[in-house]
mmCIF file of C-alpha atoms in Angstrom:
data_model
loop_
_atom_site.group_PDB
_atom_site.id
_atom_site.type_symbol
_atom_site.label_atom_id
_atom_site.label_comp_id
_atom_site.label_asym_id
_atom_site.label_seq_id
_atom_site.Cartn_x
_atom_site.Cartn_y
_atom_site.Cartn_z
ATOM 1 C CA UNK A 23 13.178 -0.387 20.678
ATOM 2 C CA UNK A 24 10.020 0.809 22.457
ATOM 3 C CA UNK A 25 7.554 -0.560 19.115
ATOM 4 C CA UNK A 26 9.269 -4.139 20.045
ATOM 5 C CA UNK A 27 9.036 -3.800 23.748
ATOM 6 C CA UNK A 28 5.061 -2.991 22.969
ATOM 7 C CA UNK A 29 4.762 -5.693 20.381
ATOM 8 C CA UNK A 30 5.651 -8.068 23.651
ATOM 9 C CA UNK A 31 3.659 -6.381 26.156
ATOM 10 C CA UNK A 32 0.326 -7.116 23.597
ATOM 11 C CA UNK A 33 1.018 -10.374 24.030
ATOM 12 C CA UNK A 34 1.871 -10.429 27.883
ATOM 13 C CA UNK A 35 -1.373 -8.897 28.449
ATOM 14 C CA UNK A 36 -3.246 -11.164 25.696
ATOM 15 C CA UNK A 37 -4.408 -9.284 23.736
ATOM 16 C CA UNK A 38 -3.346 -11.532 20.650
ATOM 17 C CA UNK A 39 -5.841 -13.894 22.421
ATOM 18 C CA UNK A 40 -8.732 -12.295 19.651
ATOM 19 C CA UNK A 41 -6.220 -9.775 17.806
ATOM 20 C CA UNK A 42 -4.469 -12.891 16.456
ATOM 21 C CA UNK A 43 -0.981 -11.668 14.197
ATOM 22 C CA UNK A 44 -1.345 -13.486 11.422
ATOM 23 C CA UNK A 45 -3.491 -15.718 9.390
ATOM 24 C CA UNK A 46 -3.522 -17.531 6.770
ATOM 25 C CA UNK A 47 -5.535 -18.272 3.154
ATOM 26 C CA UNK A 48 -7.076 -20.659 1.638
ATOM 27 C CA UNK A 49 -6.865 -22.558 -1.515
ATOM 28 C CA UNK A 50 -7.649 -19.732 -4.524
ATOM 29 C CA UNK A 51 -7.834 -20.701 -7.957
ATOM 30 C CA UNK A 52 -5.698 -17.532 -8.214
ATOM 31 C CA UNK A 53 -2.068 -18.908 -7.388
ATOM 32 C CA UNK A 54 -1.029 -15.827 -5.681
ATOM 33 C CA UNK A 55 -3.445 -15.779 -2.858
ATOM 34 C CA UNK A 56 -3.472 -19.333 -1.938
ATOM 35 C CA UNK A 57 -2.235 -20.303 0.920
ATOM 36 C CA UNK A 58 -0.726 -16.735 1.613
ATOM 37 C CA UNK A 59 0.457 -15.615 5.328
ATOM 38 C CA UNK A 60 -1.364 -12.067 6.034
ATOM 39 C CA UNK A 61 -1.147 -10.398 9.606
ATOM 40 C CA UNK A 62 -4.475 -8.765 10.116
ATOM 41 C CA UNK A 63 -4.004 -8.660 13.938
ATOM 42 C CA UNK A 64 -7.943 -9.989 14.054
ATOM 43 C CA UNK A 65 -9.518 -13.914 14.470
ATOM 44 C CA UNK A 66 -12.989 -12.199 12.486
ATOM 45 C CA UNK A 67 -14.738 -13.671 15.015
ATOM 46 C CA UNK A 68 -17.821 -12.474 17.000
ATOM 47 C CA UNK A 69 -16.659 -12.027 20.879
ATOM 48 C CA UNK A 70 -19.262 -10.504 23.180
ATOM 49 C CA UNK A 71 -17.390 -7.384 24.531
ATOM 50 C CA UNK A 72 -19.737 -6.864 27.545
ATOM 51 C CA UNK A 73 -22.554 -4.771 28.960
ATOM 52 C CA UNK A 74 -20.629 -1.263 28.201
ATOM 53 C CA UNK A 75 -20.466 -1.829 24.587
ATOM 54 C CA UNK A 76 -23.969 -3.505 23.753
ATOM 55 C CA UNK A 77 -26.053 -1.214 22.067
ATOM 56 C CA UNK A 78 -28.891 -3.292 21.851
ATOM 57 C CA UNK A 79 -28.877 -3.537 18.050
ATOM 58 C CA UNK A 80 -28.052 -6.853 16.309
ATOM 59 C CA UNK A 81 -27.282 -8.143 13.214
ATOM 60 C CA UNK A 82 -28.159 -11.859 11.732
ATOM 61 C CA UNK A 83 -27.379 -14.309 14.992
ATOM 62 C CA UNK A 84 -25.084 -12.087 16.793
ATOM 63 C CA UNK A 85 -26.053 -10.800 20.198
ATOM 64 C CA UNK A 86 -25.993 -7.363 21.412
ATOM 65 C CA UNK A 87 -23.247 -7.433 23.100
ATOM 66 C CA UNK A 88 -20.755 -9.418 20.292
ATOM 67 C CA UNK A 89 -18.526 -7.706 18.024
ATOM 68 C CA UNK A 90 -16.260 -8.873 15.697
ATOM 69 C CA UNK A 91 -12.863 -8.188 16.443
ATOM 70 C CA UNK A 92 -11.559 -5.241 14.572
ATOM 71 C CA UNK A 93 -8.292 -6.126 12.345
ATOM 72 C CA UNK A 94 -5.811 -3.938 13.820
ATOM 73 C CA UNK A 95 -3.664 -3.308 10.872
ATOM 74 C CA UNK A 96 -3.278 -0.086 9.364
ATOM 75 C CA UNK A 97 -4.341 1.642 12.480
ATOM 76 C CA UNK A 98 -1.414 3.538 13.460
ATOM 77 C CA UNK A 99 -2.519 5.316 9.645
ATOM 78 C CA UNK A 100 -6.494 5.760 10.064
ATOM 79 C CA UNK A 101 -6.211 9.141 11.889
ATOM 80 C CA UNK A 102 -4.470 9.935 7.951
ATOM 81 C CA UNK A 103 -8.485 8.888 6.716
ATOM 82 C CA UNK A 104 -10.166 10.359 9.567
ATOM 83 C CA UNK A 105 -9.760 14.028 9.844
ATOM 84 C CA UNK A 106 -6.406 13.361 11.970
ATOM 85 C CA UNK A 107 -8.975 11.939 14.707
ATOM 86 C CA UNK A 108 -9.651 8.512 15.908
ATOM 87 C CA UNK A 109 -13.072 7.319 15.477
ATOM 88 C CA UNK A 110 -12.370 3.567 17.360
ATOM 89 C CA UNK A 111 -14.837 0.517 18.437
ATOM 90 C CA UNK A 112 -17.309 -0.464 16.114
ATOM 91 C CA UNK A 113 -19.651 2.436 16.340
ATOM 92 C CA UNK A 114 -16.586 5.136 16.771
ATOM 93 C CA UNK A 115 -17.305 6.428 20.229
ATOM 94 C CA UNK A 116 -13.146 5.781 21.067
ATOM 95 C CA UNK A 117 -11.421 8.829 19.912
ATOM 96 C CA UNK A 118 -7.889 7.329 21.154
ATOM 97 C CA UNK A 119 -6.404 3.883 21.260
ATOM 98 C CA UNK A 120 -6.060 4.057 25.216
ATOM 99 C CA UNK A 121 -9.931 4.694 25.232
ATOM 100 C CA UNK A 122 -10.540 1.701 22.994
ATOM 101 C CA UNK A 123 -8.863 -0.531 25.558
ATOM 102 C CA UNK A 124 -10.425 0.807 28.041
ATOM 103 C CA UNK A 125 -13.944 0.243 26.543
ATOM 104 C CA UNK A 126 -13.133 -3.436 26.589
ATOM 105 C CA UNK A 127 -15.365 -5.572 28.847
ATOM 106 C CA UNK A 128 -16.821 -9.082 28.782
ATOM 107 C CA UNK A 129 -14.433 -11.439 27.252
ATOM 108 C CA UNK A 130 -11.647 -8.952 26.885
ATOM 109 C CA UNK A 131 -11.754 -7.879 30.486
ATOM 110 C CA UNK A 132 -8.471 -9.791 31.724
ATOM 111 C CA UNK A 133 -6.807 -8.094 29.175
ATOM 112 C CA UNK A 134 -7.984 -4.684 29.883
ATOM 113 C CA UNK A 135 -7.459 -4.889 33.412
ATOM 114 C CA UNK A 136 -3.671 -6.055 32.677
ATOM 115 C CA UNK A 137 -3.525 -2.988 30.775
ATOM 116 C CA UNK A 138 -4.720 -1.024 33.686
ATOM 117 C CA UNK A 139 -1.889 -2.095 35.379
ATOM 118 C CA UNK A 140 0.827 -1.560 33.495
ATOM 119 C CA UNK A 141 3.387 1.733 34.049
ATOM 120 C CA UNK A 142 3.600 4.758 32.020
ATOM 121 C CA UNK A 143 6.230 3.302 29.619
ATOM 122 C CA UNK A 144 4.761 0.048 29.723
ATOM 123 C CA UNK A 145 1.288 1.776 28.232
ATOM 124 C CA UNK A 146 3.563 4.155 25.705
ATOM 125 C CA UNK A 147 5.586 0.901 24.516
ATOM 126 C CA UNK A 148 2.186 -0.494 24.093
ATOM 127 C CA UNK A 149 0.691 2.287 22.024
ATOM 128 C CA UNK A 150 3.643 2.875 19.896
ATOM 129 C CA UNK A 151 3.588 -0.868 18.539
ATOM 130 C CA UNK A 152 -0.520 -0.259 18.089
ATOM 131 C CA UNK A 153 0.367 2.808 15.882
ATOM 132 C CA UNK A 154 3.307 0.764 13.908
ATOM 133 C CA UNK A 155 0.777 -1.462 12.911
#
């Protein structure tokens, strides 16, 4: 299907690289959640994202330009919590997935310029997968 073909593509183009599938817990006194796979499609790390996102405000050590990456699950549902919009990036300036990418820069730019190149399907296949997540 087209949500698999995308789910490959993501990875072709690296994207996992920082939107990492799945993680995994630590001990917990609480059985349950030790030691539990989760797929949060984030590493919660800072990564600077370049000149076109820093907006010259920072919090604790971070520079201007770093960002967290942004868990990617649940997104193909947030427009459900958001008016039926998009509100993407950390500050919500993307109002669509295919702006988001295309707002990546610094050390996500290999990955948005693979993106770039990819055909019409390729992109759709791409975006599907995004909003199965």
């Amino acid at each position: 299907t087209e949500v698999i073909q995308g789910a490959g593509i993501f990875s072709q183009i690296k994207c996992n690289g920082c939107h990492v599938e799945k993680l995994k817990t630590g001990f917990s006194p609480v059985s349950a959640l030790s030691y539990q796979d989760f797929f949060p499609y984030t590493d919660l790390l800072l990564h600077d994202m370049g000149s076109g996102l820093d907006d010259r405000y920072t919090e604790g050590t971070a520079l201007t330009s770093e960002w967290r990456t942004a868990p990617l699950w649940g997104l193909g549902l947030s427009t459900q919590a958001q008016g039926g919009n998009y509100f993407l990036m950390h500050d919500g300036r993307a109002t669509s997935i295919e702006q988001a990418i295309e707002m990546h820069g610094g050390e996500a730019l290999q990955s948005k310029t693979l993106y770039s190149q990819l055909s019409h399907s390729e992109k759709s296949a791409l975006i599907k997968f995004l909003k199965s997540l």
